[in-house]
PDB file of C-alpha atoms in Angstrom:
ATOM      1  CA  MET J   5     302.557  19.367-251.849  1.00  0.00           C
ATOM      2  CA  ASN J   6     304.536  22.631-252.074  1.00  0.00           C
ATOM      3  CA  THR J   7     304.849  24.227-248.735  1.00  0.00           C
ATOM      4  CA  LYS J   8     303.864  27.696-250.172  1.00  0.00           C
ATOM      5  CA  LEU J   9     300.954  26.284-251.764  1.00  0.00           C
ATOM      6  CA  LYS J  10     299.733  24.726-248.739  1.00  0.00           C
ATOM      7  CA  ARG J  11     299.929  27.970-246.753  1.00  0.00           C
ATOM      8  CA  LEU J  12     298.068  29.675-249.488  1.00  0.00           C
ATOM      9  CA  LEU J  13     295.340  26.932-249.423  1.00  0.00           C
ATOM     10  CA  LEU J  14     295.341  27.058-245.652  1.00  0.00           C
ATOM     11  CA  GLY J  15     294.584  30.815-245.692  1.00  0.00           C
ATOM     12  CA  ILE J  16     291.958  30.506-248.202  1.00  0.00           C
ATOM     13  CA  PHE J  17     290.434  27.526-246.229  1.00  0.00           C
ATOM     14  CA  SER J  18     290.467  29.621-243.028  1.00  0.00           C
ATOM     15  CA  VAL J  19     288.351  32.266-244.517  1.00  0.00           C
ATOM     16  CA  VAL J  20     285.870  29.841-245.378  1.00  0.00           C
ATOM     17  CA  LEU J  21     285.972  28.132-241.952  1.00  0.00           C
ATOM     18  CA  LEU J  22     285.040  31.104-240.163  1.00  0.00           C
ATOM     19  CA  SER J  23     281.625  31.256-241.681  1.00  0.00           C
ATOM     20  CA  THR J  24     281.169  27.541-241.161  1.00  0.00           C
ATOM     21  CA  LEU J  25     282.730  26.511-237.979  1.00  0.00           C
ATOM     22  CA  TYR J  26     279.938  27.654-235.779  1.00  0.00           C
ATOM     23  CA  SER J  27     277.015  27.016-238.023  1.00  0.00           C
ATOM     24  CA  PRO J  28     273.997  25.367-236.646  1.00  0.00           C
ATOM     25  CA  SER J  29     273.610  21.512-236.969  1.00  0.00           C
ATOM     26  CA  SER J  30     270.853  18.946-236.780  1.00  0.00           C
ATOM     27  CA  VAL J  31     271.503  16.595-233.842  1.00  0.00           C
ATOM     28  CA  ASN J  32     269.004  14.019-234.797  1.00  0.00           C
ATOM     29  CA  ALA J  33     270.453  12.558-237.838  1.00  0.00           C
ATOM     30  CA  ASP J  34     270.265   8.717-238.202  1.00  0.00           C
ATOM     31  CA  PHE J  35     272.657   6.482-239.824  1.00  0.00           C
ATOM     32  CA  PRO J  36     271.135   5.057-243.109  1.00  0.00           C
ATOM     33  CA  LEU J  37     270.267   1.288-243.215  1.00  0.00           C
ATOM     34  CA  ARG J  38     269.479  -0.708-246.282  1.00  0.00           C
ATOM     35  CA  VAL J  39     267.236  -3.714-246.739  1.00  0.00           C
ATOM     36  CA  VAL J  40     267.871  -5.745-249.734  1.00  0.00           C
ATOM     37  CA  VAL J  41     265.337  -8.719-250.644  1.00  0.00           C
ATOM     38  CA  ASN J  42     266.484 -11.375-252.978  1.00  0.00           C
ATOM     39  CA  GLY J  43     269.221  -8.813-254.279  1.00  0.00           C
ATOM     40  CA  THR J  44     267.057  -5.961-254.808  1.00  0.00           C
ATOM     41  CA  LYS J  45     267.125  -3.005-252.604  1.00  0.00           C
ATOM     42  CA  ILE J  46     263.845  -1.997-250.916  1.00  0.00           C
ATOM     43  CA  ASP J  47     262.935   1.585-251.238  1.00  0.00           C
ATOM     44  CA  PHE J  48     261.367   3.276-248.251  1.00  0.00           C
ATOM     45  CA  PRO J  49     259.680   6.477-249.444  1.00  0.00           C
ATOM     46  CA  ASP J  50     258.951   8.054-246.252  1.00  0.00           C
ATOM     47  CA  ALA J  51     259.623   6.219-242.730  1.00  0.00           C
ATOM     48  CA  LYS J  52     262.925   4.570-242.787  1.00  0.00           C
ATOM     49  CA  PRO J  53     264.391   1.481-241.084  1.00  0.00           C
ATOM     50  CA  TYR J  54     266.183   1.894-237.995  1.00  0.00           C
ATOM     51  CA  VAL J  55     267.953  -0.101-235.134  1.00  0.00           C
ATOM     52  CA  ASP J  56     266.144   0.104-231.816  1.00  0.00           C
ATOM     53  CA  LYS J  57     267.206   0.305-228.228  1.00  0.00           C
ATOM     54  CA  ASN J  58     267.229  -3.634-228.275  1.00  0.00           C
ATOM     55  CA  SER J  59     269.662  -3.496-231.325  1.00  0.00           C
ATOM     56  CA  ARG J  60     266.856  -4.923-233.674  1.00  0.00           C
ATOM     57  CA  VAL J  61     266.510  -3.765-237.043  1.00  0.00           C
ATOM     58  CA  MET J  62     263.018  -2.267-237.222  1.00  0.00           C
ATOM     59  CA  VAL J  63     261.291  -1.905-240.759  1.00  0.00           C
ATOM     60  CA  PRO J  64     258.227  -0.594-241.948  1.00  0.00           C
ATOM     61  CA  VAL J  65     256.146  -3.620-242.281  1.00  0.00           C
ATOM     62  CA  ARG J  66     254.064  -3.125-245.619  1.00  0.00           C
ATOM     63  CA  PHE J  67     257.227  -2.506-247.824  1.00  0.00           C
ATOM     64  CA  VAL J  68     259.186  -5.550-246.602  1.00  0.00           C
ATOM     65  CA  SER J  69     256.243  -7.908-246.183  1.00  0.00           C
ATOM     66  CA  GLU J  70     255.183  -7.006-249.855  1.00  0.00           C
ATOM     67  CA  ALA J  71     258.584  -7.612-251.178  1.00  0.00           C
ATOM     68  CA  LEU J  72     258.306 -11.011-249.682  1.00  0.00           C
ATOM     69  CA  GLY J  73     254.987 -11.763-251.344  1.00  0.00           C
ATOM     70  CA  ALA J  74     252.880 -11.252-248.396  1.00  0.00           C
ATOM     71  CA  LYS J  75     249.872  -9.149-247.648  1.00  0.00           C
ATOM     72  CA  VAL J  76     249.364  -6.731-244.695  1.00  0.00           C
ATOM     73  CA  ASP J  77     246.189  -5.855-242.864  1.00  0.00           C
ATOM     74  CA  TRP J  78     246.031  -3.084-240.181  1.00  0.00           C
ATOM     75  CA  ASP J  79     243.447  -3.143-237.522  1.00  0.00           C
ATOM     76  CA  ALA J  80     243.776   0.209-235.918  1.00  0.00           C
ATOM     77  CA  LYS J  81     241.102  -0.447-233.045  1.00  0.00           C
ATOM     78  CA  ALA J  82     243.012  -3.514-231.917  1.00  0.00           C
ATOM     79  CA  SER J  83     246.299  -1.936-232.430  1.00  0.00           C
ATOM     80  CA  LYS J  84     246.929  -5.230-234.463  1.00  0.00           C
ATOM     81  CA  VAL J  85     248.860  -5.854-237.794  1.00  0.00           C
ATOM     82  CA  THR J  86     248.318  -9.380-239.573  1.00  0.00           C
ATOM     83  CA  VAL J  87     250.756 -10.533-242.281  1.00  0.00           C
ATOM     84  CA  LYS J  88     249.531 -13.322-244.588  1.00  0.00           C
ATOM     85  CA  GLN J  89     251.562 -15.424-247.137  1.00  0.00           C
ATOM     86  CA  ASP J  90     250.006 -18.418-248.617  1.00  0.00           C
ATOM     87  CA  GLU J  91     249.275 -20.647-245.665  1.00  0.00           C
ATOM     88  CA  LYS J  92     251.230 -18.497-243.121  1.00  0.00           C
ATOM     89  CA  THR J  93     249.546 -15.878-240.836  1.00  0.00           C
ATOM     90  CA  ILE J  94     251.508 -13.725-238.645  1.00  0.00           C
ATOM     91  CA  VAL J  95     249.869 -11.439-235.866  1.00  0.00           C
ATOM     92  CA  LEU J  96     251.629  -8.759-233.872  1.00  0.00           C
ATOM     93  CA  PHE J  97     250.255  -6.132-231.472  1.00  0.00           C
ATOM     94  CA  ILE J  98     251.712  -2.724-231.038  1.00  0.00           C
ATOM     95  CA  GLY J  99     253.592  -2.453-227.954  1.00  0.00           C
ATOM     96  CA  LYS J 100     253.794  -6.376-227.243  1.00  0.00           C
ATOM     97  CA  LYS J 101     256.498  -8.769-227.658  1.00  0.00           C
ATOM     98  CA  GLU J 102     254.201 -11.443-228.474  1.00  0.00           C
ATOM     99  CA  ILE J 103     254.195 -13.012-232.102  1.00  0.00           C
ATOM    100  CA  ASP J 104     251.671 -15.326-233.383  1.00  0.00           C
ATOM    101  CA  VAL J 105     252.490 -17.673-236.253  1.00  0.00           C
ATOM    102  CA  ASN J 106     249.651 -19.779-237.485  1.00  0.00           C
ATOM    103  CA  GLY J 107     248.297 -19.804-233.814  1.00  0.00           C
ATOM    104  CA  LYS J 108     251.248 -20.687-232.228  1.00  0.00           C
ATOM    105  CA  LYS J 109     252.548 -17.920-229.838  1.00  0.00           C
ATOM    106  CA  ASP J 110     256.143 -16.890-229.133  1.00  0.00           C
ATOM    107  CA  GLN J 111     258.030 -13.889-227.466  1.00  0.00           C
ATOM    108  CA  MET J 112     260.198 -11.619-229.223  1.00  0.00           C
ATOM    109  CA  ASP J 113     262.916  -9.390-227.417  1.00  0.00           C
ATOM    110  CA  THR J 114     261.372  -6.169-228.716  1.00  0.00           C
ATOM    111  CA  VAL J 115     257.931  -4.802-229.856  1.00  0.00           C
ATOM    112  CA  ALA J 116     256.220  -3.611-232.780  1.00  0.00           C
ATOM    113  CA  VAL J 117     255.599   0.046-232.802  1.00  0.00           C
ATOM    114  CA  THR J 118     254.111   2.868-234.783  1.00  0.00           C
ATOM    115  CA  SER J 119     255.908   5.820-236.014  1.00  0.00           C
ATOM    116  CA  LYS J 120     255.275   8.697-238.804  1.00  0.00           C
ATOM    117  CA  GLN J 121     252.081   6.891-239.526  1.00  0.00           C
ATOM    118  CA  ARG J 122     253.768   3.589-240.366  1.00  0.00           C
ATOM    119  CA  THR J 123     253.840   0.240-238.397  1.00  0.00           C
ATOM    120  CA  PHE J 124     257.444  -0.839-237.636  1.00  0.00           C
ATOM    121  CA  VAL J 125     258.173  -4.661-236.877  1.00  0.00           C
ATOM    122  CA  PRO J 126     261.438  -6.388-236.009  1.00  0.00           C
ATOM    123  CA  LEU J 127     262.753  -7.519-239.416  1.00  0.00           C
ATOM    124  CA  ARG J 128     264.439 -10.753-238.390  1.00  0.00           C
ATOM    125  CA  PHE J 129     261.270 -12.230-236.486  1.00  0.00           C
ATOM    126  CA  VAL J 130     258.764 -11.381-239.134  1.00  0.00           C
ATOM    127  CA  SER J 131     261.133 -12.424-242.149  1.00  0.00           C
ATOM    128  CA  GLN J 132     261.904 -15.733-240.525  1.00  0.00           C
ATOM    129  CA  ALA J 133     258.480 -16.463-239.640  1.00  0.00           C
ATOM    130  CA  LEU J 134     257.785 -16.025-243.399  1.00  0.00           C
ATOM    131  CA  GLY J 135     260.495 -18.701-244.127  1.00  0.00           C
ATOM    132  CA  ALA J 136     263.271 -16.178-245.205  1.00  0.00           C
ATOM    133  CA  ALA J 137     266.947 -16.147-244.134  1.00  0.00           C
ATOM    134  CA  VAL J 138     268.129 -12.870-242.748  1.00  0.00           C
ATOM    135  CA  VAL J 139     271.902 -11.641-242.606  1.00  0.00           C
ATOM    136  CA  TRP J 140     272.699  -8.457-240.977  1.00  0.00           C
ATOM    137  CA  ASP J 141     275.957  -6.945-242.438  1.00  0.00           C
ATOM    138  CA  SER J 142     277.162  -4.249-239.788  1.00  0.00           C
ATOM    139  CA  PRO J 143     279.886  -2.665-241.608  1.00  0.00           C
ATOM    140  CA  VAL J 144     277.588  -1.551-244.680  1.00  0.00           C
ATOM    141  CA  ARG J 145     274.476  -1.399-242.430  1.00  0.00           C
ATOM    142  CA  THR J 146     272.607  -3.717-244.813  1.00  0.00           C
ATOM    143  CA  ALA J 147     270.104  -6.485-243.974  1.00  0.00           C
ATOM    144  CA  TYR J 148     270.031  -9.100-246.746  1.00  0.00           C
ATOM    145  CA  ILE J 149     266.949 -11.325-247.046  1.00  0.00           C
ATOM    146  CA  ASN J 150     266.699 -14.458-249.108  1.00  0.00           C
ATOM    147  CA  THR J 151     263.457 -16.294-249.862  1.00  0.00           C
ATOM    148  CA  ASN J 152     265.245 -19.580-250.872  1.00  0.00           C
ATOM    149  CA  GLY J 153     266.208 -20.214-247.238  1.00  0.00           C
ATOM    150  CA  GLU J 154     270.137 -19.681-248.212  1.00  0.00           C
ATOM    151  CA  ALA J 155     271.685 -17.125-246.301  1.00  0.00           C
ATOM    152  CA  ALA J 156     272.904 -14.218-248.479  1.00  0.00           C
ATOM    153  CA  PRO J 157     276.532 -13.385-248.516  1.00  0.00           C
ATOM    154  CA  LYS J 158     277.740 -10.281-246.874  1.00  0.00           C
ATOM    155  CA  ALA J 159     279.414  -7.716-248.624  1.00  0.00           C
ATOM    156  CA  GLU J 160     283.295  -7.902-249.125  1.00  0.00           C
ATOM    157  CA  THR J 161     285.060  -5.124-247.285  1.00  0.00           C
ATOM    158  CA  GLU J 162     288.616  -3.836-246.799  1.00  0.00           C
ATOM    159  CA  VAL J 163     290.027  -1.311-244.281  1.00  0.00           C
ATOM    160  CA  VAL J 164     290.984   1.950-245.848  1.00  0.00           C
ATOM    161  CA  GLY J 165     292.513   4.567-243.514  1.00  0.00           C
ATOM    162  CA  GLY J 166     290.633   3.103-240.471  1.00  0.00           C
ATOM    163  CA  PHE J 167     287.393   2.714-242.414  1.00  0.00           C
ATOM    164  CA  VAL J 168     285.513  -0.255-243.108  1.00  0.00           C
ATOM    165  CA  VAL J 169     284.746   0.049-246.738  1.00  0.00           C
ATOM    166  CA  PRO J 170     282.979  -2.223-249.198  1.00  0.00           C
ATOM    167  CA  MET J 171     284.939  -3.544-252.071  1.00  0.00           C
ATOM    168  CA  TRP J 172     284.961  -1.225-255.027  1.00  0.00           C
ATOM    169  CA  LYS J 173     283.140  -2.233-258.224  1.00  0.00           C
ATOM    170  CA  SER J 174     281.610  -5.486-256.776  1.00  0.00           C
ATOM    171  CA  HIS J 175     279.934  -3.750-253.886  1.00  0.00           C
ATOM    172  CA  THR J 176     280.105  -0.053-254.246  1.00  0.00           C
ATOM    173  CA  ASP J 177     281.037   2.657-257.085  1.00  0.00           C
ATOM    174  CA  LEU J 178     282.182   4.993-254.282  1.00  0.00           C
ATOM    175  CA  ILE J 179     286.065   5.279-254.596  1.00  0.00           C
ATOM    176  CA  VAL J 180     287.918   5.545-251.077  1.00  0.00           C
ATOM    177  CA  THR J 181     291.711   5.865-251.041  1.00  0.00           C
ATOM    178  CA  GLU J 182     294.318   6.590-248.387  1.00  0.00           C
ATOM    179  CA  VAL J 183     296.268   9.597-249.365  1.00  0.00           C
ATOM    180  CA  GLU J 184     298.919  11.931-248.034  1.00  0.00           C
ATOM    181  CA  TRP J 185     297.343  15.467-249.240  1.00  0.00           C
ATOM    182  CA  PHE J 186     298.628  17.275-246.294  1.00  0.00           C
ATOM    183  CA  SER J 187     300.103  14.741-243.994  1.00  0.00           C
ATOM    184  CA  PRO J 188     299.811  10.862-243.450  1.00  0.00           C
ATOM    185  CA  GLY J 189     296.617   9.365-242.237  1.00  0.00           C
ATOM    186  CA  GLU J 190     294.261  11.086-244.693  1.00  0.00           C
ATOM    187  CA  VAL J 191     291.453   9.472-246.741  1.00  0.00           C
ATOM    188  CA  MET J 192     290.017  10.701-249.976  1.00  0.00           C
ATOM    189  CA  PHE J 193     286.273   9.883-250.907  1.00  0.00           C
ATOM    190  CA  GLN J 194     284.961  10.438-254.552  1.00  0.00           C
ATOM    191  CA  VAL J 195     281.353  10.406-255.555  1.00  0.00           C
ATOM    192  CA  ASN J 196     281.061  10.362-259.336  1.00  0.00           C
ATOM    193  CA  LEU J 197     277.950  11.475-261.132  1.00  0.00           C
ATOM    194  CA  LEU J 198     278.661   9.382-264.079  1.00  0.00           C
ATOM    195  CA  ARG J 199     279.217   6.205-262.195  1.00  0.00           C
ATOM    196  CA  ALA J 200     276.133   3.964-261.555  1.00  0.00           C
ATOM    197  CA  ASP J 201     273.603   4.609-258.647  1.00  0.00           C
ATOM    198  CA  VAL J 202     274.736   7.826-257.375  1.00  0.00           C
ATOM    199  CA  ASP J 203     272.356   7.732-254.481  1.00  0.00           C
ATOM    200  CA  LYS J 204     274.031   4.403-253.316  1.00  0.00           C
ATOM    201  CA  GLN J 205     277.611   6.092-253.508  1.00  0.00           C
ATOM    202  CA  ILE J 206     276.200   8.814-251.248  1.00  0.00           C
ATOM    203  CA  GLU J 207     274.518   6.278-248.900  1.00  0.00           C
ATOM    204  CA  ASP J 208     277.887   4.465-248.832  1.00  0.00           C
ATOM    205  CA  LEU J 209     279.655   7.528-247.971  1.00  0.00           C
ATOM    206  CA  THR J 210     277.282   8.496-245.220  1.00  0.00           C
ATOM    207  CA  ILE J 211     277.511   4.917-243.680  1.00  0.00           C
ATOM    208  CA  ILE J 212     281.332   4.891-243.843  1.00  0.00           C
ATOM    209  CA  LEU J 213     281.802   8.384-242.480  1.00  0.00           C
ATOM    210  CA  SER J 214     279.550   7.642-239.718  1.00  0.00           C
ATOM    211  CA  GLN J 215     281.861   5.069-238.273  1.00  0.00           C
ATOM    212  CA  LYS J 216     284.166   7.890-237.198  1.00  0.00           C
ATOM    213  CA  CYS J 217     282.080  11.135-237.474  1.00  0.00           C
ATOM    214  CA  ASP J 218     279.130  12.564-235.689  1.00  0.00           C
ATOM    215  CA  PRO J 219     276.011  12.106-237.606  1.00  0.00           C
ATOM    216  CA  SER J 220     274.887  15.798-237.670  1.00  0.00           C
ATOM    217  CA  THR J 221     278.423  16.628-239.418  1.00  0.00           C
ATOM    218  CA  VAL J 222     277.809  13.761-241.888  1.00  0.00           C
ATOM    219  CA  GLU J 223     274.194  15.073-242.483  1.00  0.00           C
ATOM    220  CA  GLN J 224     275.485  18.615-243.217  1.00  0.00           C
ATOM    221  CA  LEU J 225     278.222  17.340-245.635  1.00  0.00           C
ATOM    222  CA  VAL J 226     275.963  15.182-247.412  1.00  0.00           C
ATOM    223  CA  ASN J 227     273.193  17.739-247.813  1.00  0.00           C
ATOM    224  CA  TYR J 228     275.768  20.079-249.366  1.00  0.00           C
ATOM    225  CA  ILE J 229     277.107  17.580-251.834  1.00  0.00           C
ATOM    226  CA  LYS J 230     273.709  16.669-252.977  1.00  0.00           C
ATOM    227  CA  GLN J 231     273.210  20.279-254.263  1.00  0.00           C
ATOM    228  CA  LYS J 232     275.384  18.989-257.205  1.00  0.00           C
ATOM    229  CA  ASP J 233     273.112  16.776-259.329  1.00  0.00           C
ATOM    230  CA  GLU J 234     274.319  17.417-262.891  1.00  0.00           C
ATOM    231  CA  ARG J 235     277.840  16.831-264.480  1.00  0.00           C
ATOM    232  CA  TRP J 236     278.968  20.286-265.271  1.00  0.00           C
ATOM    233  CA  GLU J 237     277.202  22.214-262.404  1.00  0.00           C
ATOM    234  CA  TYR J 238     279.452  24.090-259.935  1.00  0.00           C
ATOM    235  CA  LEU J 239     280.059  23.220-256.556  1.00  0.00           C
ATOM    236  CA  GLY J 240     282.270  25.392-254.314  1.00  0.00           C
ATOM    237  CA  SER J 241     284.766  24.134-251.794  1.00  0.00           C
ATOM    238  CA  LYS J 242     283.685  23.839-248.323  1.00  0.00           C
ATOM    239  CA  PRO J 243     285.194  22.539-244.867  1.00  0.00           C
ATOM    240  CA  PHE J 244     283.149  20.831-242.142  1.00  0.00           C
ATOM    241  CA  TYR J 245     284.770  20.377-238.630  1.00  0.00           C
ATOM    242  CA  ASP J 246     283.780  17.315-236.618  1.00  0.00           C
ATOM    243  CA  GLU J 247     283.813  17.304-233.000  1.00  0.00           C
ATOM    244  CA  LYS J 248     283.652  13.696-232.605  1.00  0.00           C
ATOM    245  CA  SER J 249     286.604  12.638-234.487  1.00  0.00           C
ATOM    246  CA  LYS J 250     288.416  16.214-234.056  1.00  0.00           C
ATOM    247  CA  ARG J 251     288.951  15.994-237.859  1.00  0.00           C
ATOM    248  CA  TYR J 252     287.926  18.411-240.677  1.00  0.00           C
ATOM    249  CA  LEU J 253     286.131  17.090-243.645  1.00  0.00           C
ATOM    250  CA  TYR J 254     287.012  19.198-246.875  1.00  0.00           C
ATOM    251  CA  VAL J 255     284.733  19.204-249.946  1.00  0.00           C
ATOM    252  CA  PHE J 256     286.840  20.320-252.972  1.00  0.00           C
ATOM    253  CA  GLU J 257     285.680  22.711-255.427  1.00  0.00           C
ATOM    254  CA  THR J 258     284.372  20.933-258.528  1.00  0.00           C
ATOM    255  CA  ASP J 259     282.627  21.958-261.712  1.00  0.00           C
ATOM    256  CA  TYR J 260     282.923  18.396-263.417  1.00  0.00           C
ATOM    257  CA  GLU J 261     281.347  15.068-262.522  1.00  0.00           C
ATOM    258  CA  GLY J 262     283.598  14.167-259.665  1.00  0.00           C
ATOM    259  CA  ILE J 263     282.903  15.254-256.048  1.00  0.00           C
ATOM    260  CA  ASP J 264     285.929  14.895-253.778  1.00  0.00           C
ATOM    261  CA  ILE J 265     285.850  14.720-250.001  1.00  0.00           C
ATOM    262  CA  LEU J 266     289.109  14.573-247.891  1.00  0.00           C
ATOM    263  CA  TYR J 267     289.187  13.436-244.366  1.00  0.00           C
ATOM    264  CA  ILE J 268     291.999  15.438-243.001  1.00  0.00           C
ATOM    265  CA  SER J 269     294.659  14.011-240.667  1.00  0.00           C
ATOM    266  CA  ALA J 270     294.628  14.669-236.964  1.00  0.00           C
ATOM    267  CA  GLU J 271     297.882  16.686-237.142  1.00  0.00           C
ATOM    268  CA  GLU J 272     296.529  19.022-239.964  1.00  0.00           C
ATOM    269  CA  SER J 273     293.204  19.582-238.335  1.00  0.00           C
ATOM    270  CA  LYS J 274     294.852  20.689-235.285  1.00  0.00           C
ATOM    271  CA  ARG J 275     296.734  23.270-237.233  1.00  0.00           C
ATOM    272  CA  TRP J 276     293.615  24.230-238.888  1.00  0.00           C
ATOM    273  CA  LYS J 277     291.710  24.730-235.723  1.00  0.00           C
ATOM    274  CA  LYS J 278     294.591  26.488-234.012  1.00  0.00           C
ATOM    275  CA  ASN J 279     294.689  28.883-237.068  1.00  0.00           C
ATOM    276  CA  ILE J 280     290.891  29.612-236.788  1.00  0.00           C
ATOM    277  CA  GLU J 281     290.829  29.990-233.145  1.00  0.00           C
ATOM    278  CA  GLY J 282     294.156  32.236-232.898  1.00  0.00           C
TER     279      GLY J 282
END
């Protein structure tokens, strides 16, 4: 890029940075997590899946169980959840590690819990008790469940600028490329409103950025780009400084279908920060 143009852009960016650098942020943002049953993504309208302190994927029991063809009963008085599928009956108690499958008791390494008026159970234990195969794909934070007994294949990935990224077209519509906009070591992300499944593009963006950036920074950026939900709608440029990576994320101005986000190099980010702090 032309040196004069770089300086001009840096000057413009600095004005915007002053108004955003110290803006309040949420510190409770969670990384998104997906559950796919027999190739179909499960939608969780309110309470979302998460990974607990024992590194187990916890899911709202009703949505996943029903996707597996099972029925769920909740006994509030006994704090007991019962999952029934054909000849199988699974019983769990809130706060206990015991799982009962057709009268046979076993121990889990985590407990069922209630949160946000939903009952959460460990995905692997319940799914396998129902005869399903479960695969956890960490790079794309997705749990694949197959009821045919065969393990679902993990998403193919590649490394782009240090980020583990699902292969474009086959596993994501989000475009991720290594670029040299200001200096080497930068990565450009593009969400496109005309490509299939915009929500998944944004989910993928969130998961990928969370590999290196603080979740509160990612949440701010995602909330900002979500303001643009129509092709010709205008979205102004905006920088986000991430304390964890010590990098700037820059959303480019756009009034067309593409939303471009630049993960700026460490070298250039230092210049921006020095310029702002004098």
